[in-house]
PDB file of C-alpha atoms in Angstrom:
ATOM      1  CA  MET W 135     -10.416  26.525   1.589  1.00 58.00           C
ATOM      2  CA  ARG W 136      -8.783  26.189  -1.606  1.00 61.00           C
ATOM      3  CA  LEU W 137      -5.759  24.643   0.131  1.00 59.00           C
ATOM      4  CA  ARG W 138      -7.743  22.271   1.944  1.00 61.00           C
ATOM      5  CA  VAL W 139      -9.477  21.167  -1.413  1.00 55.00           C
ATOM      6  CA  GLY W 140      -5.951  20.997  -2.965  1.00 54.00           C
ATOM      7  CA  LEU W 141      -4.512  18.805  -0.412  1.00 52.00           C
ATOM      8  CA  THR W 142      -7.470  16.508  -0.465  1.00 60.00           C
ATOM      9  CA  LEU W 143      -6.799  15.783  -4.184  1.00 50.00           C
ATOM     10  CA  ILE W 144      -3.584  15.532  -3.879  1.00 57.00           C
ATOM     11  CA  LEU W 145      -4.256  12.799  -1.353  1.00 53.00           C
ATOM     12  CA  CYS W 146      -6.854  10.996  -3.321  1.00 57.00           C
ATOM     13  CA  LEU W 147      -4.814  10.724  -6.576  1.00 49.00           C
ATOM     14  CA  PHE W 148      -1.529   9.321  -4.299  1.00 57.00           C
ATOM     15  CA  THR W 149      -4.048   6.950  -2.944  1.00 58.00           C
ATOM     16  CA  GLY W 150      -5.339   6.068  -5.816  1.00 60.00           C
ATOM     17  CA  PHE W 151      -1.677   5.489  -7.484  1.00 55.00           C
ATOM     18  CA  THR W 152      -0.523   3.427  -4.194  1.00 52.00           C
ATOM     19  CA  SER W 153      -3.645   1.114  -3.551  1.00 56.00           C
ATOM     20  CA  PRO W 154      -2.735  -1.180  -6.956  1.00 60.00           C
ATOM     21  CA  LEU W 155       0.756  -0.951  -6.282  1.00 54.00           C
ATOM     22  CA  ALA W 156       0.300  -2.555  -2.812  1.00 59.00           C
ATOM     23  CA  ALA W 157      -2.266  -5.119  -4.007  1.00 65.00           C
ATOM     24  CA  GLN W 158       0.268  -5.961  -7.089  1.00 68.00           C
ATOM     25  CA  GLU W 159       3.312  -6.508  -4.143  1.00 71.00           C
ATOM     26  CA  LYS W 160       0.263  -8.580  -2.184  1.00 67.00           C
ATOM     27  CA  ALA W 161      -0.140 -11.091  -5.217  1.00 75.00           C
ATOM     28  CA  ASP W 162       3.320 -11.212  -5.963  1.00 82.00           C
ATOM     29  CA  ALA W 163       4.372 -12.331  -2.369  1.00 85.00           C
ATOM     30  CA  ALA W 164       1.428 -14.588  -2.553  1.00 91.00           C
ATOM     31  CA  THR W 165       2.933 -15.954  -5.713  1.00 94.00           C
ATOM     32  CA  SER W 166       6.135 -16.555  -4.153  1.00 95.00           C
ATOM     33  CA  ILE W 167       4.835 -18.338  -1.138  1.00 97.00           C
ATOM     34  CA  ARG W 168       3.202 -20.610  -3.465  1.00 97.00           C
ATOM     35  CA  LYS W 169       6.042 -21.480  -5.418  1.00 97.00           C
ATOM     36  CA  LEU W 170       8.005 -22.030  -1.880  1.00 98.00           C
ATOM     37  CA  GLU W 171       5.249 -24.210  -0.612  1.00 98.00           C
ATOM     38  CA  GLU W 172       6.183 -26.805  -4.012  1.00 98.00           C
ATOM     39  CA  LYS W 173       9.825 -26.192  -3.365  1.00 98.00           C
ATOM     40  CA  TRP W 174       9.488 -27.255   0.311  1.00 97.00           C
ATOM     41  CA  THR W 175       7.195 -30.406  -0.805  1.00 97.00           C
ATOM     42  CA  GLN W 176       9.567 -31.316  -3.535  1.00 97.00           C
ATOM     43  CA  SER W 177      12.760 -30.702  -1.162  1.00 97.00           C
ATOM     44  CA  TYR W 178      10.817 -33.324   1.417  1.00 96.00           C
ATOM     45  CA  LYS W 179      10.165 -35.651  -1.436  1.00 97.00           C
ATOM     46  CA  LYS W 180      13.575 -35.884  -2.982  1.00 96.00           C
ATOM     47  CA  ARG W 181      15.361 -35.430   1.055  1.00 95.00           C
ATOM     48  CA  GLN W 182      17.092 -32.111  -0.235  1.00 97.00           C
ATOM     49  CA  ILE W 183      18.227 -31.518   4.114  1.00 96.00           C
ATOM     50  CA  ASP W 184      19.835 -28.056   2.371  1.00 97.00           C
ATOM     51  CA  ILE W 185      17.115 -26.670   0.941  1.00 97.00           C
ATOM     52  CA  LEU W 186      14.509 -27.604   3.870  1.00 96.00           C
ATOM     53  CA  SER W 187      16.957 -26.351   6.339  1.00 96.00           C
ATOM     54  CA  SER W 188      16.775 -22.871   4.196  1.00 97.00           C
ATOM     55  CA  LEU W 189      12.857 -22.622   4.046  1.00 98.00           C
ATOM     56  CA  LEU W 190      12.438 -23.543   7.616  1.00 98.00           C
ATOM     57  CA  ALA W 191      12.977 -20.884  10.306  1.00 97.00           C
ATOM     58  CA  GLU W 192      14.815 -21.654  13.413  1.00 97.00           C
ATOM     59  CA  ASP W 193      12.177 -21.488  15.902  1.00 97.00           C
ATOM     60  CA  PHE W 194      10.329 -24.022  13.221  1.00 98.00           C
ATOM     61  CA  VAL W 195       7.866 -25.962  14.727  1.00 98.00           C
ATOM     62  CA  ILE W 196       5.508 -28.380  12.762  1.00 98.00           C
ATOM     63  CA  THR W 197       2.193 -30.574  14.381  1.00 97.00           C
ATOM     64  CA  VAL W 198       2.194 -33.874  12.208  1.00 93.00           C
ATOM     65  CA  GLU W 199      -1.159 -36.512  11.764  1.00 89.00           C
ATOM     66  CA  ASP W 200      -0.740 -38.089  14.837  1.00 91.00           C
ATOM     67  CA  GLY W 201      -0.472 -34.826  17.238  1.00 93.00           C
ATOM     68  CA  ASN W 202       3.240 -35.141  17.919  1.00 95.00           C
ATOM     69  CA  THR W 203       5.215 -31.717  17.132  1.00 97.00           C
ATOM     70  CA  TYR W 204       8.855 -31.586  15.794  1.00 97.00           C
ATOM     71  CA  SER W 205      11.069 -28.528  15.907  1.00 98.00           C
ATOM     72  CA  LYS W 206      13.233 -27.759  12.848  1.00 98.00           C
ATOM     73  CA  SER W 207      16.123 -30.328  13.809  1.00 97.00           C
ATOM     74  CA  GLY W 208      13.405 -33.077  14.446  1.00 97.00           C
ATOM     75  CA  TYR W 209      11.530 -32.523  11.312  1.00 96.00           C
ATOM     76  CA  ILE W 210      15.052 -32.373   9.474  1.00 96.00           C
ATOM     77  CA  THR W 211      16.121 -35.658  11.028  1.00 95.00           C
ATOM     78  CA  HIS W 212      12.735 -37.577  10.179  1.00 91.00           C
ATOM     79  CA  SER W 213      12.847 -36.072   6.543  1.00 93.00           C
ATOM     80  CA  ALA W 214      16.518 -37.579   6.183  1.00 95.00           C
ATOM     81  CA  ASP W 215      15.217 -41.233   7.438  1.00 95.00           C
ATOM     82  CA  SER W 216      16.188 -43.236   4.790  1.00 94.00           C
ATOM     83  CA  SER W 217      13.628 -46.096   5.729  1.00 96.00           C
ATOM     84  CA  VAL W 218      11.157 -43.814   4.406  1.00 95.00           C
ATOM     85  CA  GLN W 219      10.590 -43.898   0.675  1.00 96.00           C
ATOM     86  CA  VAL W 220       8.141 -40.950  -0.405  1.00 97.00           C
ATOM     87  CA  ASP W 221       6.302 -41.610  -4.043  1.00 97.00           C
ATOM     88  CA  VAL W 222       3.887 -39.054  -3.782  1.00 98.00           C
ATOM     89  CA  ALA W 223       4.153 -35.834  -2.362  1.00 97.00           C
ATOM     90  CA  GLU W 224       1.415 -33.052  -3.675  1.00 97.00           C
ATOM     91  CA  LEU W 225      -0.588 -30.071  -2.742  1.00 98.00           C
ATOM     92  CA  SER W 226      -3.954 -29.070  -4.101  1.00 97.00           C
ATOM     93  CA  ASP W 227      -6.529 -26.478  -2.723  1.00 96.00           C
ATOM     94  CA  LEU W 228      -4.103 -24.035  -1.291  1.00 97.00           C
ATOM     95  CA  LYS W 229      -4.995 -20.666  -0.448  1.00 97.00           C
ATOM     96  CA  VAL W 230      -2.183 -17.802   0.176  1.00 97.00           C
ATOM     97  CA  ARG W 231      -3.875 -15.021   2.578  1.00 97.00           C
ATOM     98  CA  MET W 232      -1.251 -12.091   3.398  1.00 96.00           C
ATOM     99  CA  HIS W 233      -0.964 -10.311   6.303  1.00 95.00           C
ATOM    100  CA  GLY W 234       2.176  -8.052   5.779  1.00 93.00           C
ATOM    101  CA  ASP W 235       4.856  -9.877   6.460  1.00 95.00           C
ATOM    102  CA  THR W 236       3.451 -12.943   7.416  1.00 97.00           C
ATOM    103  CA  ALA W 237       1.508 -15.334   5.031  1.00 98.00           C
ATOM    104  CA  VAL W 238      -0.911 -18.255   6.182  1.00 98.00           C
ATOM    105  CA  VAL W 239      -1.139 -20.746   3.876  1.00 98.00           C
ATOM    106  CA  THR W 240      -4.135 -23.671   3.798  1.00 98.00           C
ATOM    107  CA  GLY W 241      -4.547 -26.706   1.630  1.00 98.00           C
ATOM    108  CA  ALA W 242      -4.603 -29.947   1.147  1.00 97.00           C
ATOM    109  CA  TYR W 243      -1.616 -32.642   0.911  1.00 97.00           C
ATOM    110  CA  HIS W 244      -1.442 -36.145  -0.292  1.00 97.00           C
ATOM    111  CA  GLU W 245       1.653 -38.303   0.508  1.00 96.00           C
ATOM    112  CA  LYS W 246       1.851 -41.931  -0.166  1.00 97.00           C
ATOM    113  CA  GLY W 247       5.203 -44.069   0.190  1.00 97.00           C
ATOM    114  CA  LYS W 248       6.601 -46.785   1.933  1.00 97.00           C
ATOM    115  CA  SER W 249       8.025 -46.652   5.567  1.00 96.00           C
ATOM    116  CA  ASN W 250      10.227 -49.591   6.619  1.00 96.00           C
ATOM    117  CA  GLY W 251       9.111 -51.910   3.637  1.00 96.00           C
ATOM    118  CA  LYS W 252       5.347 -51.038   4.624  1.00 97.00           C
ATOM    119  CA  PRO W 253       3.058 -48.899   2.473  1.00 98.00           C
ATOM    120  CA  TYR W 254       1.199 -46.063   4.031  1.00 95.00           C
ATOM    121  CA  GLU W 255      -0.926 -43.206   2.796  1.00 95.00           C
ATOM    122  CA  TYR W 256      -1.856 -39.502   4.304  1.00 90.00           C
ATOM    123  CA  ARG W 257      -4.627 -37.219   2.617  1.00 95.00           C
ATOM    124  CA  ASP W 258      -4.146 -34.127   5.028  1.00 95.00           C
ATOM    125  CA  ARG W 259      -5.330 -30.636   5.295  1.00 97.00           C
ATOM    126  CA  LEU W 260      -2.464 -28.090   6.274  1.00 98.00           C
ATOM    127  CA  THR W 261      -1.886 -24.692   7.542  1.00 98.00           C
ATOM    128  CA  ASP W 262       1.641 -23.316   6.936  1.00 98.00           C
ATOM    129  CA  VAL W 263       2.676 -19.562   8.314  1.00 98.00           C
ATOM    130  CA  TRP W 264       5.062 -17.950   6.627  1.00 98.00           C
ATOM    131  CA  MET W 265       7.159 -15.018   7.860  1.00 98.00           C
ATOM    132  CA  LYS W 266       9.417 -12.443   5.853  1.00 95.00           C
ATOM    133  CA  VAL W 267      12.583 -11.988   7.513  1.00 87.00           C
ATOM    134  CA  GLY W 268      14.800  -9.384   5.809  1.00 88.00           C
ATOM    135  CA  ASN W 269      14.299 -10.289   2.165  1.00 90.00           C
ATOM    136  CA  ARG W 270      13.296 -13.908   2.545  1.00 94.00           C
ATOM    137  CA  TRP W 271      10.399 -15.905   3.061  1.00 97.00           C
ATOM    138  CA  GLN W 272      10.886 -18.669   6.011  1.00 97.00           C
ATOM    139  CA  VAL W 273       8.254 -21.003   6.989  1.00 98.00           C
ATOM    140  CA  ILE W 274       7.774 -20.729  11.157  1.00 98.00           C
ATOM    141  CA  SER W 275       4.855 -23.065  11.888  1.00 98.00           C
ATOM    142  CA  SER W 276       3.392 -25.653  10.042  1.00 98.00           C
ATOM    143  CA  HIS W 277       0.186 -28.179  10.947  1.00 98.00           C
ATOM    144  CA  TYR W 278      -0.786 -31.316   9.339  1.00 96.00           C
ATOM    145  CA  SER W 279      -4.448 -33.109  10.300  1.00 95.00           C
ATOM    146  CA  VAL W 280      -6.327 -36.074   8.794  1.00 90.00           C
ATOM    147  CA  PRO W 281     -10.096 -34.747   8.397  1.00 85.00           C
ATOM    148  CA  LEU W 282     -12.745 -36.864   9.811  1.00 80.00           C
ATOM    149  CA  LYS W 283     -14.890 -38.630   7.317  1.00 74.00           C
TER     150      LYS W 283
END
């Protein structure tokens, strides 16, 4: 009986010490993901293709506002298009939900610029899915849509 009580006490103490550590690791991962979202947005705006490429998984797929989907190479090609000038690229209302080595990000995105000399502007909702591969996070899927008014 004493052994059982002792083991229960040890288990309770161990759980008490590990729960705060796990919560801190989750919070740290969520902070890292937020920073990566900002890095992605800025590297897209500045056409920093090498940075974009490092953030996207090889099997990355994105669905954009018109419903078209692009692979990593298609998205990189689009991002490098010199006929598009991105003046504003902003994230807001980001929420990061952690599920082990996977993070789901939801939020709002505002982009404004010129395409082939013509002005454009998007105000979207987004969902991004990040996965930790080895020691680094990469985005595996992204979906942008224009909310109905």
